[in-house]
Amino acid sequence: MKIVVVLVLIQACWRCAEAHPLDPLTPSELNLVRTIITNSYPTSSSSKLTFQHVALDEPDKPQILSWLSSKSRAPSLPPRRAFVIARFQKQSLEITVDLSTRSIISTRVYKGHGFPTLTFVEQGLVSQLPFSYEPFKDSLNKRALNMSQVVCAAFTVGWFEEEKTKRVVKVKCYYTNGTANLYARPLEGVAMVADLDDMRILSFSDRFGIPVPKAEGTEYRLSKLKPPFGPKLNGVNVTQSHGPGFTIDGHSVSWGNWKFHLGFDFQVGAIISLASIYDIEKQRYREVLYRGFISEVFVPYQDPTEEWYYTTYFDCGEYGFGQSASSLEPLTDCPPNAHFLDAFYADANGNPVQITNAFCIFEKHAGDIMWRHTEIAIPNQLITEVRADVSLVVRMVSTVGNYDYVIDWEFKPSGSIKFGVGLTGILGMKGGTYINTDQIKGEIDIHGTLLSDNTIGVYHDHFFTYYLDLDIDGQRNSFVKTTLQTQKVKDPKIPRKSYWTTVSETAKTEADGRVKLGLEAAELAVVNPNKKTKRGNKTGYRLLPGSVAHPLLVSDDYPQIRGAFSNYNVWVTPYNKSEKWAAGLFVDRSRGDDTLAVKSRKNREIENEDIVLWYTMGLHHVPSQEDYPVMPTLSVGFELRPTNFFEANPVLKAIVN
């Protein structure tokens, strides 16, 4: 009952929202955008208009900072504008709409390489084409498959040095007879190439001879599983006798010593902005993160055969991390004390689509320790001081095809921000002729792990590239790399032979800011060279990396050219409002000429400038049988941690009720 009261109180605050210039577009604003653009681009049977990406055209950074600084004087909001990518007459249009004047203020026909994000509407339409295509129906009959139990899906095809590229996808199909786990029953060898603009099949192939994997053992729905069940685990009842520790005003969140803004974008999902932390010694909030989000997720599969070589996905730019956000389930996706927020995006027709429970926000009581010490050295005394840890988590789940990504932003009272990614869902699987590894002889490479009869989990990578516009105590920051170097003891009177010390170097240009992690012991930090502690240290935040993986594809391989932003784990660039997409803005069938790696070649100055830290966390995934039929969550993450930001431990005096 206490939890119900808590939720009602939070929702009441949500209804009294104060407008914010970084708020995502509302349903009424999305409708207005659709009306304005459709009035300017009338459609016909030969001139179809589709909305590929509709988002807030965020105000320039100086406008936001000016608005914040004068907020106490009730300033007017910066102009509300929408940025739209549309397809019209087989061209990609970049349109900016002024919502206050209800007018289009700029339009540009995109002439570069690549195409916009695929919408759910067009993915659904193209996936239905096979069912009226006679060669495909013949293939189903040849396999004695019931067409009513076949499901098809669209897959991007990348770029492999074609001089001219059409907006096409591969359509592959699966058999659902006896299971909801369609990815475990692929119609291997059957594939179609389809044109998204014309909505027609261009080519068809059928390499008959590979059996459809069996349905037995593929089901994951609890209602369909059979005993024995286990392990049996007891749940926990979460109550907060003092009520929730956070407040939500519109999209602005306050908790403990933190405050920030939570936004939403069709392409990247969650956006955290204006994260500041209250310093009890200075008695004011201090800037940490101006804007952060996952810019791209690069997932290259490692099967070079005809049926799979093109399988190299860009989950944000090609499929839309926000569009793919799943509705979170209370009590399972999020704990009982969670509060849920909805999100909205525009579909291909420009109509608002509501994602119920797109986010959950909750205080995390995981039994962790904030800090502790037991002292026994003082005679006749036993001193034990412990503080229980509490943090605030913002969570969303993006389900891109077979994979579910659990995305967490965790704010800690110590000043740290922890970034978590949980990988779960269904593996990318292909059909095969093997039922036991003993059959795989000699030089045969199946490019994956045999998981079940005729079922192979294909090797692949995941590279998560975060955009982190850190403003540590202000905009002018520097990137400092501190290496740990071994030194020899020179004093012959000392029996010790060696020790390590630190050598710091401040990056002056973008080339200096590129880092491949794991090659040497190093500390990486963003500091404000203009602000120092009482001891003379520059205030800053350091990056504590997570899972380190480097690309294993050769640099001139076409997927790696498009995913060249993964060549380094860390990049540092000067802030530029237009540079926020690691793989470029038009990613589908792109050629890698608009990536972070290309933009960084300008080698601009980054010392004592407004800079952006790009961090790529990666992992190589060799599937195992435990990942089948559904994958237990594999968790990876990293941390931004204060380094000489505070004068002392900021949670020394923390009180946990």
mmCIF file of N, CA, C and O in Angstrom, residues 167-253:
data_model
loop_
_atom_site.group_PDB
_atom_site.id
_atom_site.type_symbol
_atom_site.label_atom_id
_atom_site.label_comp_id
_atom_site.label_asym_id
_atom_site.label_seq_id
_atom_site.Cartn_x
_atom_site.Cartn_y
_atom_site.Cartn_z
ATOM 1 N N ARG A 167 17.876 1.734 -52.203
ATOM 2 C CA ARG A 167 17.394 1.552 -50.829
ATOM 3 C C ARG A 167 16.729 0.181 -50.735
ATOM 4 O O ARG A 167 15.518 0.023 -50.868
ATOM 5 N N VAL A 168 17.568 -0.824 -50.519
ATOM 6 C CA VAL A 168 17.094 -2.201 -50.506
ATOM 7 C C VAL A 168 17.409 -2.863 -49.171
ATOM 8 O O VAL A 168 18.275 -2.419 -48.420
ATOM 9 N N VAL A 169 16.690 -3.942 -48.892
ATOM 10 C CA VAL A 169 16.922 -4.772 -47.715
ATOM 11 C C VAL A 169 16.872 -6.234 -48.138
ATOM 12 O O VAL A 169 16.362 -6.574 -49.208
ATOM 13 N N LYS A 170 17.431 -7.083 -47.287
ATOM 14 C CA LYS A 170 17.239 -8.524 -47.436
ATOM 15 C C LYS A 170 16.021 -8.917 -46.618
ATOM 16 O O LYS A 170 15.811 -8.418 -45.504
ATOM 17 N N VAL A 171 15.227 -9.799 -47.152
ATOM 18 C CA VAL A 171 14.084 -10.339 -46.413
ATOM 19 C C VAL A 171 14.347 -11.819 -46.184
ATOM 20 O O VAL A 171 14.548 -12.585 -47.137
ATOM 21 N N LYS A 172 14.382 -12.181 -44.909
ATOM 22 C CA LYS A 172 14.593 -13.580 -44.528
ATOM 23 C C LYS A 172 13.412 -14.027 -43.673
ATOM 24 O O LYS A 172 12.754 -13.204 -43.024
ATOM 25 N N CYS A 173 13.177 -15.322 -43.660
ATOM 26 C CA CYS A 173 11.951 -15.820 -43.037
ATOM 27 C C CYS A 173 12.225 -16.937 -42.038
ATOM 28 O O CYS A 173 13.289 -17.571 -42.050
ATOM 29 N N TYR A 174 11.216 -17.168 -41.187
ATOM 30 C CA TYR A 174 11.344 -18.102 -40.066
ATOM 31 C C TYR A 174 10.035 -18.873 -39.908
ATOM 32 O O TYR A 174 8.980 -18.429 -40.346
ATOM 33 N N TYR A 175 10.151 -20.011 -39.233
ATOM 34 C CA TYR A 175 8.992 -20.876 -39.048
ATOM 35 C C TYR A 175 8.608 -20.881 -37.573
ATOM 36 O O TYR A 175 9.437 -21.167 -36.703
ATOM 37 N N THR A 176 7.351 -20.552 -37.267
ATOM 38 C CA THR A 176 6.911 -20.427 -35.875
ATOM 39 C C THR A 176 6.072 -21.604 -35.397
ATOM 40 O O THR A 176 5.543 -21.554 -34.279
ATOM 41 N N ASN A 177 5.940 -22.645 -36.196
ATOM 42 C CA ASN A 177 5.157 -23.805 -35.786
ATOM 43 C C ASN A 177 5.765 -24.416 -34.522
ATOM 44 O O ASN A 177 6.895 -24.864 -34.517
ATOM 45 N N GLY A 178 5.007 -24.382 -33.418
ATOM 46 C CA GLY A 178 5.455 -25.007 -32.187
ATOM 47 C C GLY A 178 6.284 -24.119 -31.281
ATOM 48 O O GLY A 178 6.741 -24.584 -30.227
ATOM 49 N N THR A 179 6.487 -22.856 -31.645
ATOM 50 C CA THR A 179 7.322 -21.996 -30.812
ATOM 51 C C THR A 179 7.097 -20.528 -31.153
ATOM 52 O O THR A 179 6.704 -20.187 -32.272
ATOM 53 N N ALA A 180 7.352 -19.661 -30.163
ATOM 54 C CA ALA A 180 7.377 -18.218 -30.414
ATOM 55 C C ALA A 180 8.793 -17.756 -30.738
ATOM 56 O O ALA A 180 8.995 -16.605 -31.129
ATOM 57 N N ASN A 181 9.755 -18.656 -30.580
ATOM 58 C CA ASN A 181 11.159 -18.321 -30.809
ATOM 59 C C ASN A 181 11.474 -18.459 -32.299
ATOM 60 O O ASN A 181 12.131 -19.401 -32.744
ATOM 61 N N LEU A 182 10.994 -17.493 -33.077
ATOM 62 C CA LEU A 182 11.129 -17.595 -34.528
ATOM 63 C C LEU A 182 12.583 -17.605 -34.985
ATOM 64 O O LEU A 182 12.935 -18.255 -35.974
ATOM 65 N N TYR A 183 13.470 -16.874 -34.256
ATOM 66 C CA TYR A 183 14.869 -16.793 -34.691
ATOM 67 C C TYR A 183 15.590 -18.136 -34.583
ATOM 68 O O TYR A 183 16.643 -18.323 -35.184
ATOM 69 N N ALA A 184 15.016 -19.059 -33.803
ATOM 70 C CA ALA A 184 15.621 -20.385 -33.654
ATOM 71 C C ALA A 184 15.217 -21.332 -34.775
ATOM 72 O O ALA A 184 15.749 -22.441 -34.863
ATOM 73 N N ARG A 185 14.292 -20.887 -35.657
ATOM 74 C CA ARG A 185 13.850 -21.756 -36.743
ATOM 75 C C ARG A 185 13.939 -21.016 -38.089
ATOM 76 O O ARG A 185 12.931 -20.766 -38.758
ATOM 77 N N PRO A 186 15.155 -20.669 -38.496
ATOM 78 C CA PRO A 186 15.308 -19.930 -39.755
ATOM 79 C C PRO A 186 15.106 -20.823 -40.973
ATOM 80 O O PRO A 186 15.411 -22.024 -40.943
ATOM 81 N N LEU A 187 14.591 -20.218 -42.028
ATOM 82 C CA LEU A 187 14.542 -20.906 -43.327
ATOM 83 C C LEU A 187 15.864 -20.610 -44.026
ATOM 84 O O LEU A 187 15.952 -19.757 -44.909
ATOM 85 N N GLU A 188 16.898 -21.271 -43.550
ATOM 86 C CA GLU A 188 18.251 -20.975 -44.028
ATOM 87 C C GLU A 188 18.363 -21.237 -45.525
ATOM 88 O O GLU A 188 17.892 -22.253 -46.043
ATOM 89 N N GLY A 189 18.991 -20.294 -46.213
ATOM 90 C CA GLY A 189 19.189 -20.434 -47.654
ATOM 91 C C GLY A 189 18.127 -19.748 -48.484
ATOM 92 O O GLY A 189 18.303 -19.566 -49.684
ATOM 93 N N VAL A 190 17.015 -19.345 -47.845
ATOM 94 C CA VAL A 190 15.950 -18.636 -48.559
ATOM 95 C C VAL A 190 16.079 -17.148 -48.250
ATOM 96 O O VAL A 190 16.052 -16.745 -47.085
ATOM 97 N N ALA A 191 16.238 -16.329 -49.275
ATOM 98 C CA ALA A 191 16.393 -14.895 -49.046
ATOM 99 C C ALA A 191 15.914 -14.125 -50.264
ATOM 100 O O ALA A 191 15.991 -14.605 -51.400
ATOM 101 N N MET A 192 15.423 -12.938 -50.019
ATOM 102 C CA MET A 192 14.975 -12.040 -51.086
ATOM 103 C C MET A 192 15.597 -10.672 -50.889
ATOM 104 O O MET A 192 15.829 -10.248 -49.758
ATOM 105 N N VAL A 193 15.870 -9.988 -51.990
ATOM 106 C CA VAL A 193 16.273 -8.590 -51.950
ATOM 107 C C VAL A 193 15.059 -7.775 -52.374
ATOM 108 O O VAL A 193 14.462 -8.034 -53.424
ATOM 109 N N ALA A 194 14.680 -6.781 -51.537
ATOM 110 C CA ALA A 194 13.472 -5.996 -51.813
ATOM 111 C C ALA A 194 13.795 -4.509 -51.800
ATOM 112 O O ALA A 194 14.635 -4.042 -51.022
ATOM 113 N N ASP A 195 13.117 -3.780 -52.656
ATOM 114 C CA ASP A 195 13.269 -2.332 -52.766
ATOM 115 C C ASP A 195 12.271 -1.665 -51.819
ATOM 116 O O ASP A 195 11.064 -1.866 -51.931
ATOM 117 N N LEU A 196 12.792 -0.848 -50.879
ATOM 118 C CA LEU A 196 11.924 -0.208 -49.896
ATOM 119 C C LEU A 196 11.088 0.915 -50.490
ATOM 120 O O LEU A 196 9.971 1.166 -50.042
ATOM 121 N N ASP A 197 11.630 1.615 -51.477
ATOM 122 C CA ASP A 197 10.877 2.713 -52.088
ATOM 123 C C ASP A 197 9.748 2.202 -52.977
ATOM 124 O O ASP A 197 8.631 2.713 -52.941
ATOM 125 N N ASP A 198 10.038 1.180 -53.784
ATOM 126 C CA ASP A 198 9.030 0.632 -54.701
ATOM 127 C C ASP A 198 8.210 -0.493 -54.084
ATOM 128 O O ASP A 198 7.209 -0.919 -54.664
ATOM 129 N N MET A 199 8.658 -0.992 -52.944
ATOM 130 C CA MET A 199 7.999 -2.103 -52.264
ATOM 131 C C MET A 199 7.778 -3.283 -53.214
ATOM 132 O O MET A 199 6.651 -3.757 -53.418
ATOM 133 N N ARG A 200 8.888 -3.758 -53.770
ATOM 134 C CA ARG A 200 8.803 -4.941 -54.623
ATOM 135 C C ARG A 200 10.069 -5.771 -54.466
ATOM 136 O O ARG A 200 11.144 -5.259 -54.111
ATOM 137 N N ILE A 201 9.946 -7.052 -54.719
ATOM 138 C CA ILE A 201 11.078 -7.976 -54.629
ATOM 139 C C ILE A 201 11.900 -7.890 -55.905
ATOM 140 O O ILE A 201 11.369 -7.992 -57.018
ATOM 141 N N LEU A 202 13.213 -7.718 -55.755
ATOM 142 C CA LEU A 202 14.111 -7.585 -56.899
ATOM 143 C C LEU A 202 14.784 -8.898 -57.261
ATOM 144 O O LEU A 202 15.074 -9.144 -58.433
ATOM 145 N N SER A 203 15.055 -9.720 -56.249
ATOM 146 C CA SER A 203 15.711 -11.000 -56.533
ATOM 147 C C SER A 203 15.367 -12.003 -55.443
ATOM 148 O O SER A 203 14.951 -11.632 -54.341
ATOM 149 N N PHE A 204 15.569 -13.279 -55.761
ATOM 150 C CA PHE A 204 15.199 -14.370 -54.859
ATOM 151 C C PHE A 204 16.235 -15.483 -54.983
ATOM 152 O O PHE A 204 16.749 -15.759 -56.072
ATOM 153 N N SER A 205 16.552 -16.093 -53.856
ATOM 154 C CA SER A 205 17.469 -17.239 -53.880
ATOM 155 C C SER A 205 16.976 -18.298 -52.913
ATOM 156 O O SER A 205 16.371 -17.986 -51.884
ATOM 157 N N ASP A 206 17.223 -19.542 -53.247
ATOM 158 C CA ASP A 206 16.840 -20.672 -52.405
ATOM 159 C C ASP A 206 17.903 -21.747 -52.526
ATOM 160 O O ASP A 206 18.029 -22.398 -53.566
ATOM 161 N N ARG A 207 18.699 -21.877 -51.460
ATOM 162 C CA ARG A 207 19.711 -22.931 -51.432
ATOM 163 C C ARG A 207 19.127 -24.088 -50.634
ATOM 164 O O ARG A 207 19.407 -24.260 -49.460
ATOM 165 N N PHE A 208 18.290 -24.876 -51.302
ATOM 166 C CA PHE A 208 17.580 -25.958 -50.612
ATOM 167 C C PHE A 208 18.572 -27.033 -50.155
ATOM 168 O O PHE A 208 19.554 -27.326 -50.828
ATOM 169 N N GLY A 209 18.322 -27.607 -48.999
ATOM 170 C CA GLY A 209 19.183 -28.667 -48.500
ATOM 171 C C GLY A 209 19.494 -28.520 -47.025
ATOM 172 O O GLY A 209 19.964 -29.464 -46.395
ATOM 173 N N ILE A 210 19.253 -27.334 -46.470
ATOM 174 C CA ILE A 210 19.489 -27.115 -45.044
ATOM 175 C C ILE A 210 18.166 -27.260 -44.305
ATOM 176 O O ILE A 210 17.211 -26.526 -44.581
ATOM 177 N N PRO A 211 18.062 -28.197 -43.386
ATOM 178 C CA PRO A 211 16.772 -28.411 -42.705
ATOM 179 C C PRO A 211 16.405 -27.255 -41.793
ATOM 180 O O PRO A 211 17.276 -26.555 -41.260
ATOM 181 N N VAL A 212 15.111 -27.048 -41.618
ATOM 182 C CA VAL A 212 14.626 -26.071 -40.648
ATOM 183 C C VAL A 212 14.818 -26.667 -39.259
ATOM 184 O O VAL A 212 14.360 -27.780 -38.993
ATOM 185 N N PRO A 213 15.510 -25.978 -38.355
ATOM 186 C CA PRO A 213 15.713 -26.525 -37.008
ATOM 187 C C PRO A 213 14.392 -26.860 -36.334
ATOM 188 O O PRO A 213 13.368 -26.214 -36.570
ATOM 189 N N LYS A 214 14.427 -27.837 -35.449
ATOM 190 C CA LYS A 214 13.217 -28.285 -34.762
ATOM 191 C C LYS A 214 12.736 -27.252 -33.745
ATOM 192 O O LYS A 214 13.494 -26.393 -33.283
ATOM 193 N N ALA A 215 11.455 -27.361 -33.398
ATOM 194 C CA ALA A 215 10.870 -26.445 -32.410
ATOM 195 C C ALA A 215 11.165 -26.893 -30.985
ATOM 196 O O ALA A 215 11.193 -26.061 -30.064
ATOM 197 N N GLU A 216 11.415 -28.164 -30.793
ATOM 198 C CA GLU A 216 11.631 -28.694 -29.449
ATOM 199 C C GLU A 216 12.805 -27.986 -28.762
ATOM 200 O O GLU A 216 13.891 -27.852 -29.320
ATOM 201 N N GLY A 217 12.558 -27.509 -27.554
ATOM 202 C CA GLY A 217 13.619 -26.886 -26.772
ATOM 203 C C GLY A 217 13.869 -25.430 -27.093
ATOM 204 O O GLY A 217 14.820 -24.840 -26.576
ATOM 205 N N THR A 218 13.017 -24.816 -27.943
ATOM 206 C CA THR A 218 13.236 -23.419 -28.319
ATOM 207 C C THR A 218 12.331 -22.440 -27.579
ATOM 208 O O THR A 218 12.576 -21.245 -27.594
ATOM 209 N N GLU A 219 11.295 -22.948 -26.932
ATOM 210 C CA GLU A 219 10.305 -22.067 -26.309
ATOM 211 C C GLU A 219 10.868 -21.396 -25.058
ATOM 212 O O GLU A 219 11.659 -21.985 -24.315
ATOM 213 N N TYR A 220 10.464 -20.140 -24.809
ATOM 214 C CA TYR A 220 10.915 -19.421 -23.617
ATOM 215 C C TYR A 220 9.757 -18.864 -22.793
ATOM 216 O O TYR A 220 9.979 -18.349 -21.692
ATOM 217 N N ARG A 221 8.518 -18.945 -23.290
ATOM 218 C CA ARG A 221 7.373 -18.439 -22.537
ATOM 219 C C ARG A 221 7.059 -19.381 -21.376
ATOM 220 O O ARG A 221 6.902 -20.585 -21.580
ATOM 221 N N LEU A 222 6.959 -18.827 -20.175
ATOM 222 C CA LEU A 222 6.746 -19.655 -18.990
ATOM 223 C C LEU A 222 5.480 -20.491 -19.109
ATOM 224 O O LEU A 222 5.446 -21.650 -18.685
ATOM 225 N N SER A 223 4.446 -19.920 -19.721
ATOM 226 C CA SER A 223 3.175 -20.636 -19.837
ATOM 227 C C SER A 223 3.273 -21.851 -20.749
ATOM 228 O O SER A 223 2.410 -22.733 -20.710
ATOM 229 N N LYS A 224 4.322 -21.909 -21.565
ATOM 230 C CA LYS A 224 4.481 -23.014 -22.512
ATOM 231 C C LYS A 224 5.532 -24.029 -22.066
ATOM 232 O O LYS A 224 5.718 -25.053 -22.729
ATOM 233 N N LEU A 225 6.238 -23.712 -20.985
ATOM 234 C CA LEU A 225 7.290 -24.617 -20.517
ATOM 235 C C LEU A 225 6.704 -25.724 -19.645
ATOM 236 O O LEU A 225 5.651 -25.567 -19.028
ATOM 237 N N LYS A 226 7.420 -26.836 -19.584
ATOM 238 C CA LYS A 226 6.963 -27.999 -18.828
ATOM 239 C C LYS A 226 7.890 -28.255 -17.643
ATOM 240 O O LYS A 226 9.067 -27.900 -17.681
ATOM 241 N N PRO A 227 7.370 -28.875 -16.565
ATOM 242 C CA PRO A 227 8.213 -29.189 -15.403
ATOM 243 C C PRO A 227 9.377 -30.100 -15.820
ATOM 244 O O PRO A 227 9.301 -30.778 -16.844
ATOM 245 N N PRO A 228 10.449 -30.133 -15.011
ATOM 246 C CA PRO A 228 10.607 -29.462 -13.711
ATOM 247 C C PRO A 228 10.977 -27.987 -13.865
ATOM 248 O O PRO A 228 11.633 -27.605 -14.834
ATOM 249 N N PHE A 229 10.560 -27.161 -12.888
ATOM 250 C CA PHE A 229 10.883 -25.743 -12.884
ATOM 251 C C PHE A 229 11.934 -25.452 -11.814
ATOM 252 O O PHE A 229 12.017 -26.137 -10.798
ATOM 253 N N GLY A 230 12.684 -24.422 -12.020
ATOM 254 C CA GLY A 230 13.669 -24.034 -11.020
ATOM 255 C C GLY A 230 14.814 -23.277 -11.662
ATOM 256 O O GLY A 230 14.917 -23.210 -12.897
ATOM 257 N N PRO A 231 15.676 -22.692 -10.838
ATOM 258 C CA PRO A 231 15.593 -22.638 -9.371
ATOM 259 C C PRO A 231 14.466 -21.723 -8.892
ATOM 260 O O PRO A 231 14.098 -20.783 -9.591
ATOM 261 N N LYS A 232 13.933 -22.019 -7.710
ATOM 262 C CA LYS A 232 12.870 -21.208 -7.137
ATOM 263 C C LYS A 232 13.487 -20.125 -6.260
ATOM 264 O O LYS A 232 14.253 -20.423 -5.338
ATOM 265 N N LEU A 233 13.149 -18.879 -6.551
ATOM 266 C CA LEU A 233 13.768 -17.741 -5.893
ATOM 267 C C LEU A 233 12.703 -16.891 -5.213
ATOM 268 O O LEU A 233 11.621 -16.692 -5.766
ATOM 269 N N ASN A 234 13.010 -16.398 -4.043
ATOM 270 C CA ASN A 234 12.083 -15.545 -3.313
ATOM 271 C C ASN A 234 12.259 -14.092 -3.734
ATOM 272 O O ASN A 234 13.383 -13.613 -3.902
ATOM 273 N N GLY A 235 11.149 -13.400 -3.902
ATOM 274 C CA GLY A 235 11.190 -11.984 -4.222
ATOM 275 C C GLY A 235 11.392 -11.149 -2.972
ATOM 276 O O GLY A 235 11.538 -11.676 -1.855
ATOM 277 N N VAL A 236 11.402 -9.835 -3.140
ATOM 278 C CA VAL A 236 11.578 -8.931 -2.008
ATOM 279 C C VAL A 236 10.521 -7.832 -2.099
ATOM 280 O O VAL A 236 10.176 -7.374 -3.190
ATOM 281 N N ASN A 237 9.998 -7.442 -0.949
ATOM 282 C CA ASN A 237 9.003 -6.384 -0.897
ATOM 283 C C ASN A 237 9.707 -5.063 -0.598
ATOM 284 O O ASN A 237 10.298 -4.894 0.474
ATOM 285 N N VAL A 238 9.671 -4.142 -1.548
ATOM 286 C CA VAL A 238 10.351 -2.859 -1.380
ATOM 287 C C VAL A 238 9.359 -1.824 -0.869
ATOM 288 O O VAL A 238 8.342 -1.558 -1.507
ATOM 289 N N THR A 239 9.645 -1.261 0.294
ATOM 290 C CA THR A 239 8.834 -0.168 0.824
ATOM 291 C C THR A 239 9.756 0.986 1.195
ATOM 292 O O THR A 239 10.900 0.781 1.596
ATOM 293 N N GLN A 240 9.271 2.193 1.043
ATOM 294 C CA GLN A 240 10.032 3.379 1.416
ATOM 295 C C GLN A 240 9.175 4.196 2.380
ATOM 296 O O GLN A 240 8.280 4.941 1.961
ATOM 297 N N SER A 241 9.449 4.022 3.662
ATOM 298 C CA SER A 241 8.601 4.626 4.694
ATOM 299 C C SER A 241 8.599 6.148 4.622
ATOM 300 O O SER A 241 7.633 6.789 5.036
ATOM 301 N N HIS A 242 9.671 6.739 4.092
ATOM 302 C CA HIS A 242 9.744 8.192 3.975
ATOM 303 C C HIS A 242 9.332 8.672 2.578
ATOM 304 O O HIS A 242 9.508 9.838 2.247
ATOM 305 N N GLY A 243 8.817 7.747 1.779
ATOM 306 C CA GLY A 243 8.420 8.114 0.423
ATOM 307 C C GLY A 243 9.604 8.117 -0.527
ATOM 308 O O GLY A 243 10.744 7.843 -0.136
ATOM 309 N N PRO A 244 9.356 8.423 -1.777
ATOM 310 C CA PRO A 244 10.440 8.412 -2.763
ATOM 311 C C PRO A 244 11.429 9.542 -2.494
ATOM 312 O O PRO A 244 11.057 10.610 -2.005
ATOM 313 N N GLY A 245 12.668 9.290 -2.835
ATOM 314 C CA GLY A 245 13.700 10.290 -2.626
ATOM 315 C C GLY A 245 13.921 11.183 -3.817
ATOM 316 O O GLY A 245 14.816 12.027 -3.795
ATOM 317 N N PHE A 246 13.116 11.010 -4.864
ATOM 318 C CA PHE A 246 13.295 11.817 -6.066
ATOM 319 C C PHE A 246 11.991 12.499 -6.449
ATOM 320 O O PHE A 246 10.898 12.065 -6.074
ATOM 321 N N THR A 247 12.128 13.573 -7.207
ATOM 322 C CA THR A 247 10.966 14.273 -7.742
ATOM 323 C C THR A 247 11.134 14.415 -9.245
ATOM 324 O O THR A 247 12.259 14.512 -9.753
ATOM 325 N N ILE A 248 10.005 14.432 -9.940
ATOM 326 C CA ILE A 248 10.002 14.580 -11.392
ATOM 327 C C ILE A 248 9.106 15.763 -11.734
ATOM 328 O O ILE A 248 7.929 15.797 -11.364
ATOM 329 N N ASP A 249 9.672 16.732 -12.422
ATOM 330 C CA ASP A 249 8.912 17.893 -12.883
ATOM 331 C C ASP A 249 9.036 17.922 -14.401
ATOM 332 O O ASP A 249 10.047 18.369 -14.934
ATOM 333 N N GLY A 250 8.024 17.425 -15.090
ATOM 334 C CA GLY A 250 8.133 17.281 -16.540
ATOM 335 C C GLY A 250 9.143 16.209 -16.862
ATOM 336 O O GLY A 250 8.974 15.039 -16.534
ATOM 337 N N HIS A 251 10.247 16.602 -17.494
ATOM 338 C CA HIS A 251 11.333 15.669 -17.791
ATOM 339 C C HIS A 251 12.559 15.950 -16.934
ATOM 340 O O HIS A 251 13.617 15.362 -17.164
ATOM 341 N N SER A 252 12.416 16.837 -15.951
ATOM 342 C CA SER A 252 13.523 17.173 -15.063
ATOM 343 C C SER A 252 13.424 16.331 -13.796
ATOM 344 O O SER A 252 12.359 16.224 -13.188
ATOM 345 N N VAL A 253 14.537 15.735 -13.410
ATOM 346 C CA VAL A 253 14.582 14.813 -12.272
ATOM 347 C C VAL A 253 15.548 15.362 -11.220
ATOM 348 O O VAL A 253 16.656 15.803 -11.555
#
